[in-house]
Short mmCIF file of C-alpha atoms in Angstrom, two decimals:
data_model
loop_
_atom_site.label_atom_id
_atom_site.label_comp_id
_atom_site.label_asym_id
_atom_site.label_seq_id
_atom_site.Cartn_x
_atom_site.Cartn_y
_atom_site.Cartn_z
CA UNK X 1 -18.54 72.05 106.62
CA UNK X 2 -17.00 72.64 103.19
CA UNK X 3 -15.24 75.62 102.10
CA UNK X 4 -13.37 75.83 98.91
CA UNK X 5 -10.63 78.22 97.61
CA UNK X 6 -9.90 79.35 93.63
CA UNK X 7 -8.15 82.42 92.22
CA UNK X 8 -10.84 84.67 91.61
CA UNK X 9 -9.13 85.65 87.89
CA UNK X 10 -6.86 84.49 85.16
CA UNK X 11 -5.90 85.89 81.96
CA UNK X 12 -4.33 84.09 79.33
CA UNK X 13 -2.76 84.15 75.92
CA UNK X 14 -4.67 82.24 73.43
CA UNK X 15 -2.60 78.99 72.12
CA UNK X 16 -0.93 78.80 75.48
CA UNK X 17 -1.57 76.84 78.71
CA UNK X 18 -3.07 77.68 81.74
CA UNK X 19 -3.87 76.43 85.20
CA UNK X 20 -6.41 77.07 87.67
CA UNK X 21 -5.86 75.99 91.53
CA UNK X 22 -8.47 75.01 93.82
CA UNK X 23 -8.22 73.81 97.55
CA UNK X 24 -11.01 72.76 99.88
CA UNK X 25 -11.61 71.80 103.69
CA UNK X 26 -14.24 69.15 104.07
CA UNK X 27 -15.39 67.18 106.44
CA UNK X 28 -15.38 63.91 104.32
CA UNK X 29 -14.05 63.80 100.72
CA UNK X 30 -15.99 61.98 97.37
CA UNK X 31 -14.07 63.53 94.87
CA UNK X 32 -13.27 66.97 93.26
CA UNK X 33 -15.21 68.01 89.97
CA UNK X 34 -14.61 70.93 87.81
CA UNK X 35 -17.88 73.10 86.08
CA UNK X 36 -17.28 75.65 83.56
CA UNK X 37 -20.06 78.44 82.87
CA UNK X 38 -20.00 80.78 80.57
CA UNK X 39 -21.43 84.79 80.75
CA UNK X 40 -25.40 84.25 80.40
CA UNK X 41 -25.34 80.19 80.89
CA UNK X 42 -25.73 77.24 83.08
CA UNK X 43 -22.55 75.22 84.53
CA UNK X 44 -21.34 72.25 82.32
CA UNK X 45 -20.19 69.35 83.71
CA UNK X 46 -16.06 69.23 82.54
CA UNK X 47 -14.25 66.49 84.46
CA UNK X 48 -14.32 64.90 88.41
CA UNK X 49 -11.24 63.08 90.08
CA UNK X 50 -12.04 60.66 92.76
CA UNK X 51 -8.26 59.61 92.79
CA UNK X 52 -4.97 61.15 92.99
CA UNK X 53 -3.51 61.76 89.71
CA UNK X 54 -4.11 63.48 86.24
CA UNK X 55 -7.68 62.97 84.45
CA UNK X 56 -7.28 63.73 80.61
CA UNK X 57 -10.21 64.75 78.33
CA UNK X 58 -9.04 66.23 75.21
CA UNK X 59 -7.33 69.85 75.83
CA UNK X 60 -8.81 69.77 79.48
CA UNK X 61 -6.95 68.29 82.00
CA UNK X 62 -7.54 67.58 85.83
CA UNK X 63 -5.31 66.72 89.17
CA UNK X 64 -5.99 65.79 92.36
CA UNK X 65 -3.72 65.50 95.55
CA UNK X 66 -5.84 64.14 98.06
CA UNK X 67 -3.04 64.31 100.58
CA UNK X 68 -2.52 67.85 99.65
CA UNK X 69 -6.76 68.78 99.56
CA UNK X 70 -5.73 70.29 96.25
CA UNK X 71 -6.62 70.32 92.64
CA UNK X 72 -6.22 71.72 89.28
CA UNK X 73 -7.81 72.20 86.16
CA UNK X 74 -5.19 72.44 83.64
CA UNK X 75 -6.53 74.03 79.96
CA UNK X 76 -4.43 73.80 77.21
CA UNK X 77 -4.34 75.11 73.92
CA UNK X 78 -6.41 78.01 74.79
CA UNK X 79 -8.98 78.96 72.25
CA UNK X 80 -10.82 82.45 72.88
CA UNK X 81 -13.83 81.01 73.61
CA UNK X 82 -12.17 79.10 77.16
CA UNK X 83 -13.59 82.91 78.18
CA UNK X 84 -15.53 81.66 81.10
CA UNK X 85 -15.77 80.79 84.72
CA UNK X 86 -14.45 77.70 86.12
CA UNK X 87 -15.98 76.48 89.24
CA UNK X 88 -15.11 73.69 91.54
CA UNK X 89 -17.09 71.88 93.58
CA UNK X 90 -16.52 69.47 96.05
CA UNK X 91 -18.86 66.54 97.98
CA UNK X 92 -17.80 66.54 101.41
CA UNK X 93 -20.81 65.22 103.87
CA UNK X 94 -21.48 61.76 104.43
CA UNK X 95 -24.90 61.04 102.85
CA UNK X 96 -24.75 64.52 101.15
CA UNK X 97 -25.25 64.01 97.58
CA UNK X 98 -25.03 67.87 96.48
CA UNK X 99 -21.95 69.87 95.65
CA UNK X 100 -20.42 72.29 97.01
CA UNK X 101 -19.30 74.96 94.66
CA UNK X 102 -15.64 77.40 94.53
CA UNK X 103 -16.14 80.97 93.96
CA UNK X 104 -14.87 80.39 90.66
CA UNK X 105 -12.33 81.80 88.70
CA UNK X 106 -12.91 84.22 85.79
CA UNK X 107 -10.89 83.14 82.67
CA UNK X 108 -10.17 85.57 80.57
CA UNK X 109 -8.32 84.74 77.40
CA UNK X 110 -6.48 87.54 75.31
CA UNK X 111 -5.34 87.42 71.38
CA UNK N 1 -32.84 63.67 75.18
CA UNK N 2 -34.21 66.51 76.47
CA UNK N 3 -31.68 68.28 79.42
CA UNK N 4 -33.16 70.29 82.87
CA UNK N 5 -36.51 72.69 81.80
CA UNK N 6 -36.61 75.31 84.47
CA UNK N 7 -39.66 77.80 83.67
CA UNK N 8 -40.06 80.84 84.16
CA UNK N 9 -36.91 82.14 82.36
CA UNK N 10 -37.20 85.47 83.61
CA UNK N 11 -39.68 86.64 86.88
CA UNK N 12 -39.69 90.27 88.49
CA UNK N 13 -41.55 90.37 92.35
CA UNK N 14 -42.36 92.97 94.75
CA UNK N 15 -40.70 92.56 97.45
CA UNK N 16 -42.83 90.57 100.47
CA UNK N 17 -44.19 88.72 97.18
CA UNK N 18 -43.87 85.13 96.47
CA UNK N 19 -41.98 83.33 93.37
CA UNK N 20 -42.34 79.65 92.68
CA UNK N 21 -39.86 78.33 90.27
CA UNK N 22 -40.03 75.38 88.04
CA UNK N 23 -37.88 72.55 87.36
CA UNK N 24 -37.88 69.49 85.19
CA UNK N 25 -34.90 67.10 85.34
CA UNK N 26 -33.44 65.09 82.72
CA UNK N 27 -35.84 61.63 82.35
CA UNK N 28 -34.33 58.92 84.59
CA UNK N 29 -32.84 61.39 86.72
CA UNK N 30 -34.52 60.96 90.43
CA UNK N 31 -31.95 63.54 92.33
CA UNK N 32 -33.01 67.49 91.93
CA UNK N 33 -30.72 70.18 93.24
CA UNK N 34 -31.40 73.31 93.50
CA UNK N 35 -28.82 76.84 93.91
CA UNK N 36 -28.59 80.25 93.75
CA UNK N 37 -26.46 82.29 91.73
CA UNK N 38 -26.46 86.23 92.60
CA UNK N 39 -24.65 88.06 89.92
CA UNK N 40 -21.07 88.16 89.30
CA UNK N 41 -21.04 85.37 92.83
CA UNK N 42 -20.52 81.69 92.91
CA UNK N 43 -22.86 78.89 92.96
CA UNK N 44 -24.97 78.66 96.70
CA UNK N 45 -26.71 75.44 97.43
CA UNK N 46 -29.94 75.68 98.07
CA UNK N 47 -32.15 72.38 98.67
CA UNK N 48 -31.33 68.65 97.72
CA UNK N 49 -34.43 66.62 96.66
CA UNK N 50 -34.23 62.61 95.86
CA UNK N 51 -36.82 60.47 95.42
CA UNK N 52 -39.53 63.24 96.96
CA UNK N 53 -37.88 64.06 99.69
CA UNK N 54 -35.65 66.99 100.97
CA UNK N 55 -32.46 65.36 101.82
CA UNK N 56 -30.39 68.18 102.60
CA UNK N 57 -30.62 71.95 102.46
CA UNK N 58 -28.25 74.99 102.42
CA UNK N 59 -27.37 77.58 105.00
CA UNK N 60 -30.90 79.46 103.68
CA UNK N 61 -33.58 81.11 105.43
CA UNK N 62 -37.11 78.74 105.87
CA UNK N 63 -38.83 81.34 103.89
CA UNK N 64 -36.50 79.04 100.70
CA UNK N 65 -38.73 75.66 100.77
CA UNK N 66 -39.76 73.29 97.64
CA UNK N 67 -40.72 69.91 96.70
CA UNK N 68 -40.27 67.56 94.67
CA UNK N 69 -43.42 65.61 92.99
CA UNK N 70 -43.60 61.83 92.23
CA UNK N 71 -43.24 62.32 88.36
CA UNK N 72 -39.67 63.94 89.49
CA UNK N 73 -40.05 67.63 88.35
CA UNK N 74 -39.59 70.07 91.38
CA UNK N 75 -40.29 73.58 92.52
CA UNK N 76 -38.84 76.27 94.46
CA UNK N 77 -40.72 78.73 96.45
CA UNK N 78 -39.69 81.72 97.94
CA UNK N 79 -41.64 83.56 100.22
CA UNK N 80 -41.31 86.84 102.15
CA UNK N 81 -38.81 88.25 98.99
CA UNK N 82 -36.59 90.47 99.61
CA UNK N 83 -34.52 92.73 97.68
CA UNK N 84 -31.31 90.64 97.78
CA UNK N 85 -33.20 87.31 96.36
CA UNK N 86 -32.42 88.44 93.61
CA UNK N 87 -30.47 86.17 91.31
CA UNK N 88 -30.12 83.36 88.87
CA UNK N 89 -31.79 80.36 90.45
CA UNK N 90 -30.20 77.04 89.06
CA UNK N 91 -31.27 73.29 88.84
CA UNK N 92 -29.50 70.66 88.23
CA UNK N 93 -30.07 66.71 88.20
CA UNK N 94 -28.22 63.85 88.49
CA UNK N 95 -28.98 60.34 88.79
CA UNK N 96 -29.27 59.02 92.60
CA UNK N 97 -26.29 58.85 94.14
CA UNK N 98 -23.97 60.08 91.25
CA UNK N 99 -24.17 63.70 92.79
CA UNK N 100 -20.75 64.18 91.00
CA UNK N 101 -21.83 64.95 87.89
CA UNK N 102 -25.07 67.01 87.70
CA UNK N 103 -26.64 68.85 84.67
CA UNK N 104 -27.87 72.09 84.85
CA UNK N 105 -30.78 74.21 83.34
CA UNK N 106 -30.64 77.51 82.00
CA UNK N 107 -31.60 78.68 85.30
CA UNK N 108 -34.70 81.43 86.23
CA UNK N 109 -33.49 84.96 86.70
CA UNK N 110 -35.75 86.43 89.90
CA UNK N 111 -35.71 90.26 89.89
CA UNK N 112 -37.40 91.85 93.39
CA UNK N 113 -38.41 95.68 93.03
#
């Protein structure tokens, strides 16, 4: 099975930089991706690493460590409206094409 | 380009009543996904659907089934509903095998009295 685990909440100074961990167990590994939902919405796709290494999109950032079953989504530049949940997610079973979601992590950012 | 429809937005049930919920996925998209969402919780999977069939399903009760029809669309019934069904049901698509990235709807909120 999967199982995946991320602080459950993070608060933050807006302007500054912030990181939010994720490990998972799985019984095979196709890469880590990284949802963000806001209060009243659906997920939105933000970034997926199939490789080791740091994945760049504008003030989002993610890592994976394969080695390590770890990850991060790094967000920089913190603008109020980061306010959300992050969520990872995680497809682990051979043939499986669905994801397997974190509990997510509430980010709170604070003037 | 039109993203994932999921109708109703918002449905309230008796409990032992049954909800069907909607789902159309973004044109070209063939994979439909569906979760659960109970408030203030994570993301559950439900049901995996590609190409009209089920292809893999959550740790759910049988009384969660769907389909999904040949034009790609999907539903999601629930039968037998009890009081904690109630949540934000979510569907996403994807293309096939690019279950990496999938798009979400707005989701249906299901409230059981």
């Amino acid at each position: 099975g999967q199982s995946l685990e991320q602080p459950s909440e993070v608060t933050a100074v807006e302007g500054a930089i912030v990181q939010i961990n994720c490990t998972y167990q799985t019984s095979g590994f196709y890469g880590l991706s990284w949802y963000q939902q806001h209060d009243g919405g659906a997920p939105t796709f933000l970034s997926y690493n199939a490789l080791d290494g740091l994945e760049e999109t504008g003030r989002f950032s993610s890592f994976l460590s394969r080695s390590d079953s770890y990850g991060y989504l790094l967000l920089q530049e913190l603008q109020m409206k980061d306010s959300a949940s992050y969520f990872c997610a995680v497809r682990g079973q051979t043939g499986a094409n669905n994801l397997f979601f974190g509990t997510g992590t509430r980010l709170t950012v604070i003037p | 380009e039109a993203g994932v429809t999921q109708s109703p937005t918002h449905l309230i049930k008796t409990r032992g009543q049954q909800a069907t919920l909607r789902c159309s996925p973004i044109s070209g998209h063939t994979s439909v996904y569906w979760y659960q969402q109970a408030l203030g919780l994570g993301l559950q999977f439900l049901l995996w659907y590609d190409e009209g069939e089920e292809r893999n399903r959550g740790n759910f009760p049988p009384r969660f089934s769907g389909r999904q029809f040949p034009n790609y669309s999907s539903e999601l019934n629930v039968n037998a509903l009890e009081l904690e069904d109630s949540a934000l049901y979510l569907c996403a698509s994807s293309l096939t095998g690019l279950g990496n990235t999938i798009y979400f709807g707005e989701g249906s909120w299901l409230t059981v009295v």
